[in-house]
Short mmCIF file of C-alpha atoms in Angstrom, two decimals:
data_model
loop_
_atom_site.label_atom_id
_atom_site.label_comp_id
_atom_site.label_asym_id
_atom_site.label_seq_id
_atom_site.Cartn_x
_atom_site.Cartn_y
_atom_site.Cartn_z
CA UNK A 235 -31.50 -117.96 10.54
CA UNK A 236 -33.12 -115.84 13.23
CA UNK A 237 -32.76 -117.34 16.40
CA UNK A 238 -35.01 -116.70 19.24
CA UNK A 239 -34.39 -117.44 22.84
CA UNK A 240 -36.61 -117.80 25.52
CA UNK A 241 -36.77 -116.83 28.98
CA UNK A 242 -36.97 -117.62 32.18
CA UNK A 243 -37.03 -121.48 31.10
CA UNK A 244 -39.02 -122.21 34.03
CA UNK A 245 -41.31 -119.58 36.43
CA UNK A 246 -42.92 -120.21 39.29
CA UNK A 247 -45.87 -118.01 39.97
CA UNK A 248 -48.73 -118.89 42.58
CA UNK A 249 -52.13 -118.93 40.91
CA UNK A 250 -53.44 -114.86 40.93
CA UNK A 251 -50.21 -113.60 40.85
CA UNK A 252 -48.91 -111.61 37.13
CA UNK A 253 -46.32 -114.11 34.60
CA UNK A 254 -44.08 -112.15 32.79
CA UNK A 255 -42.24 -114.49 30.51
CA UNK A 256 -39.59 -112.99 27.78
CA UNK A 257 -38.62 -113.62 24.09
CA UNK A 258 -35.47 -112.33 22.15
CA UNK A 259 -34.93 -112.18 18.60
CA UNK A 260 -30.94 -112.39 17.17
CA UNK A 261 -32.06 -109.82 14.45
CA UNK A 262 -34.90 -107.67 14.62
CA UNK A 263 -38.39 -109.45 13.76
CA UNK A 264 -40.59 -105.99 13.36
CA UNK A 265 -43.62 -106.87 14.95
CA UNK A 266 -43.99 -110.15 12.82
CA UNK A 267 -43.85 -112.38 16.42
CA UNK A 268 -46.54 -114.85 17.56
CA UNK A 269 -46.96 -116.54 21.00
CA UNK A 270 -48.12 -120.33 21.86
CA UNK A 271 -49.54 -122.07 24.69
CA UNK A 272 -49.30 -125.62 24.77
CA UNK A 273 -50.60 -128.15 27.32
CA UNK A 274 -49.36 -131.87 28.34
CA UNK A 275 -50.83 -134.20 25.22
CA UNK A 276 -52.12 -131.12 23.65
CA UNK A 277 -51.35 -129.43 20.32
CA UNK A 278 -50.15 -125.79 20.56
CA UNK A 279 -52.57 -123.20 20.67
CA UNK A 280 -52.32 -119.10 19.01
CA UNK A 281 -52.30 -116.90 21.55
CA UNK A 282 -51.13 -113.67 20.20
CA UNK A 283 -50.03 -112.78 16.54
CA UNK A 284 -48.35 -109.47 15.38
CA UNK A 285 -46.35 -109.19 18.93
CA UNK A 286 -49.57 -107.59 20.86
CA UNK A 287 -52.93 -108.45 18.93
CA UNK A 288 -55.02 -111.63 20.84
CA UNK A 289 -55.96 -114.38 18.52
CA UNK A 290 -59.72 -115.21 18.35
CA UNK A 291 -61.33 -116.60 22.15
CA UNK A 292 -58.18 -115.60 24.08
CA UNK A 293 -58.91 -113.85 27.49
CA UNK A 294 -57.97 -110.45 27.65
CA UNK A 295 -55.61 -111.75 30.37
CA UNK A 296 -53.09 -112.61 28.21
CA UNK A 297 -51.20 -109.47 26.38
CA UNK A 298 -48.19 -109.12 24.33
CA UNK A 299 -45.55 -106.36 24.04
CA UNK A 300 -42.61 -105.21 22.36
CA UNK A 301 -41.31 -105.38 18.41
CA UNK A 302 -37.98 -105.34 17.15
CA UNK A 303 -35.62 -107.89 19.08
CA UNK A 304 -37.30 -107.93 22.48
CA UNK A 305 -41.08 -109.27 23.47
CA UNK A 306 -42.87 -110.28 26.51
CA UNK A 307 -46.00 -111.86 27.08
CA UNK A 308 -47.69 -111.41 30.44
CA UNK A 309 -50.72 -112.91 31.98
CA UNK A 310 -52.23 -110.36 34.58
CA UNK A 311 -53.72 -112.95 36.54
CA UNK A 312 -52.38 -116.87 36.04
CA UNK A 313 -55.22 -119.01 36.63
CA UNK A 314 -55.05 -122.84 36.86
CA UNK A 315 -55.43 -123.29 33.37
CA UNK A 316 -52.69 -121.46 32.23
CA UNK A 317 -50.02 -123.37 33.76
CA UNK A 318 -48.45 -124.39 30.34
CA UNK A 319 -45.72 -124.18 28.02
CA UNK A 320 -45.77 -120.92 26.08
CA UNK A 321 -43.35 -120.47 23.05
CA UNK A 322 -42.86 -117.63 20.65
CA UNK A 323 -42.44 -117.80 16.74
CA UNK A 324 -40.86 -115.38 14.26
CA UNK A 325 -42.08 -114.91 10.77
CA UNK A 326 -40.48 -111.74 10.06
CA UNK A 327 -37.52 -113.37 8.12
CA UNK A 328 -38.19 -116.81 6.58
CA UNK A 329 -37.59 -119.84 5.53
CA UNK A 330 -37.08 -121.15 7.93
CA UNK A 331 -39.87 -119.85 10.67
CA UNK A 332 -38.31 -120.04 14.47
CA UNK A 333 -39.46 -120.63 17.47
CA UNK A 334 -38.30 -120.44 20.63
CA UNK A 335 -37.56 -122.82 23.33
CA UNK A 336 -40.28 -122.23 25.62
CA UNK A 337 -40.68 -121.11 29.15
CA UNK A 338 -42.28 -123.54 31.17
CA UNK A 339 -45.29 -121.70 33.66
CA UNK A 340 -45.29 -124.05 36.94
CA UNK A 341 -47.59 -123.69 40.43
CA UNK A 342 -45.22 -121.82 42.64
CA UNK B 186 -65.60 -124.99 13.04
CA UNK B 187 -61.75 -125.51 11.21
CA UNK B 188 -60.50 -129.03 11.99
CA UNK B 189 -57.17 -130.40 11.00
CA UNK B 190 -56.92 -134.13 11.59
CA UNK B 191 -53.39 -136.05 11.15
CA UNK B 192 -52.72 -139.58 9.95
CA UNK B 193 -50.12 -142.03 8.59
CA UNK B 194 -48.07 -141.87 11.62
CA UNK B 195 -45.67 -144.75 12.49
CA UNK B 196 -42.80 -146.76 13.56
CA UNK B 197 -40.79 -146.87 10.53
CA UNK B 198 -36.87 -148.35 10.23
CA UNK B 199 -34.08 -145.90 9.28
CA UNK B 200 -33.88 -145.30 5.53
CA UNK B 201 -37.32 -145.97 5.25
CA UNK B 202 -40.52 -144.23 3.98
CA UNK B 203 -44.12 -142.78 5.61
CA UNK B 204 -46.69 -140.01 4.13
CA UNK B 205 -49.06 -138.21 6.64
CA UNK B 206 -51.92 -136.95 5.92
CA UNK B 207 -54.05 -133.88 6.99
CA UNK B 208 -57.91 -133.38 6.29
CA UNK B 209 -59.00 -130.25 6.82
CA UNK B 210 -62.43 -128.82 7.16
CA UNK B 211 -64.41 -125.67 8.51
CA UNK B 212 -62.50 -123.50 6.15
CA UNK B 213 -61.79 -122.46 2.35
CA UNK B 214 -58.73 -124.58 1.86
CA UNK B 215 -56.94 -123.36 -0.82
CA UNK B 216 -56.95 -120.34 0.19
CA UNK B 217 -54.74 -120.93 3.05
CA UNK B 218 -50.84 -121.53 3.10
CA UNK B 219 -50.31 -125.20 5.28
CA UNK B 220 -47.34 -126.45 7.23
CA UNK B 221 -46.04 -129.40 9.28
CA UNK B 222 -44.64 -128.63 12.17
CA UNK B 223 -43.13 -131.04 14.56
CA UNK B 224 -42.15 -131.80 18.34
CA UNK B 225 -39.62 -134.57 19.49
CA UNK B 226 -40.68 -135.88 22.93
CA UNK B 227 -39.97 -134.03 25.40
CA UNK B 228 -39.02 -130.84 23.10
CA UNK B 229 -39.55 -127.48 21.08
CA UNK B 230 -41.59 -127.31 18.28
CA UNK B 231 -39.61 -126.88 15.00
CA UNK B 232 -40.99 -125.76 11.66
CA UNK B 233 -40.51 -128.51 9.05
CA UNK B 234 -42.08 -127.18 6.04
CA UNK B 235 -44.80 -124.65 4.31
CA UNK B 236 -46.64 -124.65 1.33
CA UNK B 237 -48.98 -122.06 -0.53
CA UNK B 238 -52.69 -122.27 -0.89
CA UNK B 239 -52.50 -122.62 -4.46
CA UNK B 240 -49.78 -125.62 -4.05
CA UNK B 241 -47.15 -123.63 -6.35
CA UNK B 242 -44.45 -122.19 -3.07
CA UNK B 243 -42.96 -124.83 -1.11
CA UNK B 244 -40.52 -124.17 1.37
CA UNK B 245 -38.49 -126.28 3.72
CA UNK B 246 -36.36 -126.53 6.69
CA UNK B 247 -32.73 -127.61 5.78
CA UNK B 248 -33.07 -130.84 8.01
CA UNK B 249 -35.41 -132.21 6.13
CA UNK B 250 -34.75 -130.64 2.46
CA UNK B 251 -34.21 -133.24 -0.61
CA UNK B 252 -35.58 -135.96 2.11
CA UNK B 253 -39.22 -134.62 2.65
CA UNK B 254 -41.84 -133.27 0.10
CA UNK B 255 -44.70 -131.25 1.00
CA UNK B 256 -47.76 -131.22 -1.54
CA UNK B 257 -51.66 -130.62 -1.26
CA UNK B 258 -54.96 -131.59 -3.23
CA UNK B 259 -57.23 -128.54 -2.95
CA UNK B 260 -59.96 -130.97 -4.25
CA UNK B 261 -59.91 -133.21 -1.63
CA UNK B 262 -58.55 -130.62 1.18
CA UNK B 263 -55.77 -132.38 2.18
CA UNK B 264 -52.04 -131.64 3.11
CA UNK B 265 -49.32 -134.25 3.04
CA UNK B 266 -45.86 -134.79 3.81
CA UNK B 267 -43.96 -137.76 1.65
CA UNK B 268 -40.96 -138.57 4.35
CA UNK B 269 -38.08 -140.21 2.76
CA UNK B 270 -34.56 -141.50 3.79
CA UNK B 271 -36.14 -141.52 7.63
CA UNK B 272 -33.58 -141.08 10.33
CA UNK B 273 -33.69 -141.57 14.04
CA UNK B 274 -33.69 -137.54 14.61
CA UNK B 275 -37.11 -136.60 12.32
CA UNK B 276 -38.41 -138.94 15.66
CA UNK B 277 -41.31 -136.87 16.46
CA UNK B 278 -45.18 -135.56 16.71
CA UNK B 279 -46.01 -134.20 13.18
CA UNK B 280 -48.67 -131.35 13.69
CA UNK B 281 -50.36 -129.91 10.96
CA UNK B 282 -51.27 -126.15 10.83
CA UNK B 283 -52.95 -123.89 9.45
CA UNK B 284 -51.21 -120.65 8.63
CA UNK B 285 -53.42 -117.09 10.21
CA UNK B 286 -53.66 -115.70 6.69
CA UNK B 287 -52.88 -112.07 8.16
CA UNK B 288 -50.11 -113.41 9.27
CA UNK B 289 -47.32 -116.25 9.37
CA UNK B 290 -48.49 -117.24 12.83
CA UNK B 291 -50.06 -120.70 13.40
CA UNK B 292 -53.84 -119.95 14.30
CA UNK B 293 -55.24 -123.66 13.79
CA UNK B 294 -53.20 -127.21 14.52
CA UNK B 295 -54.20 -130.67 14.33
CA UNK B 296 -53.77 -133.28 17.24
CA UNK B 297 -50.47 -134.46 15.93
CA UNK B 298 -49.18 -138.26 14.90
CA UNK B 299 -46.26 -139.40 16.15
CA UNK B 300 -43.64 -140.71 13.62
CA UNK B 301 -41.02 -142.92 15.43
CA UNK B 302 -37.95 -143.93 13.56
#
């Protein structure tokens, strides 16, 4: 089982500032990596798929990086409705698909 | 517009039974893999289980294998999960989703419904 860890747990950024959260695979994932936001009471939403591509009505705000064992997703410019949970997903190597624990983006 | 809407969500004793539901719309159904995934309060998501668009792959995650059965009816575009054997840990939201097609990301989910054991 890949396992995929997740990090800071919790940033504090001031609204306008640049979130750079992290994601680490234990074996390499390619570029077969998605990321999630997800808001109190809400269901998760697809932010980015294949590490770095932005899933359909996502502001070009939010971009992905990296491929193998390390990713980041960073949001140029946090506005108030990003402050979320965002969690990353492998499906490079499955059953079973992983996720990771999630980094918690708070008002600084 | 794709729309994934949960039910069959309870409180349910341990050892006990439930079957969600999922009707989906907005999209070609069967042409789509499904999956449950779920959240325990306060939690990370964990995959449960996935099944092909045609019905024929089903895969699951090892908590919930020989307890849980995925299935669909393409005719009636709906996704279900037959929960057996309930214990206090499968506590949870049960979301629905809808696999990317290009990919084994999530790009649809449903509003969830919470099972509590």
């Amino acid at each position: 089982e890949i396992v995929m860890t997740q990090s800071p747990a919790t940033l504090s950024v001031s609204p306008g500032e640049r979130a750079t959260l992290s994601c680490r695979a234990s074996l390499t994932v390619s570029s077969k990596l998605a990321w999630y936001q997800q808001k109190p009471g809400q269901a998760p939403r697809l932010l980015i798929y294949g590490a770095s591509t932005r899933a359909t009505g996502i502001p070009a705000r939010f971009s992905g990086s990296g491929s193998g064992t390390d990713f980041t997703l960073t949001i140029s410019s946090l506005q108030s409705e990003d402050f979320a949970v965002y969690f990353c997903q492998q499906y490079n190597n499955w059953p079973p698909l992983t996720f990771g624990g999630g980094t918690k983006v708070e008002i600084k | 517009e794709v729309q994934l809407l949960e039910s069959g969500g309870g409180l349910e004793e341990p050892g006990g039974s439930l079957r969600l539901s999922c009707a989906a719309s907005g999209f070609t159904f069967s042409n789509y893999a499904m999956s449950w995934v779920r959240q325990a309060p306060g939690k990370g998501l964990e995959w449960v289980s996935t099944i092909s668009g045609s019905g024929g792959t089903t895969n699951y995650a090892d908590s919930v294998k020989g307890r849980f059965t995925i299935s669909r009816d393409n005719s009636k575009n709906t996704l279900y999960l037959q929960m057996n054997n309930l214990r206090a840990e499968d506590t949870a939201v049960y979301y629905c989703a809808k696999t990317g097609g290009i990919h084994w990301g999530f790009d649809y989910w449903g509003q969830g419904t919470l099972v509590t054991v």
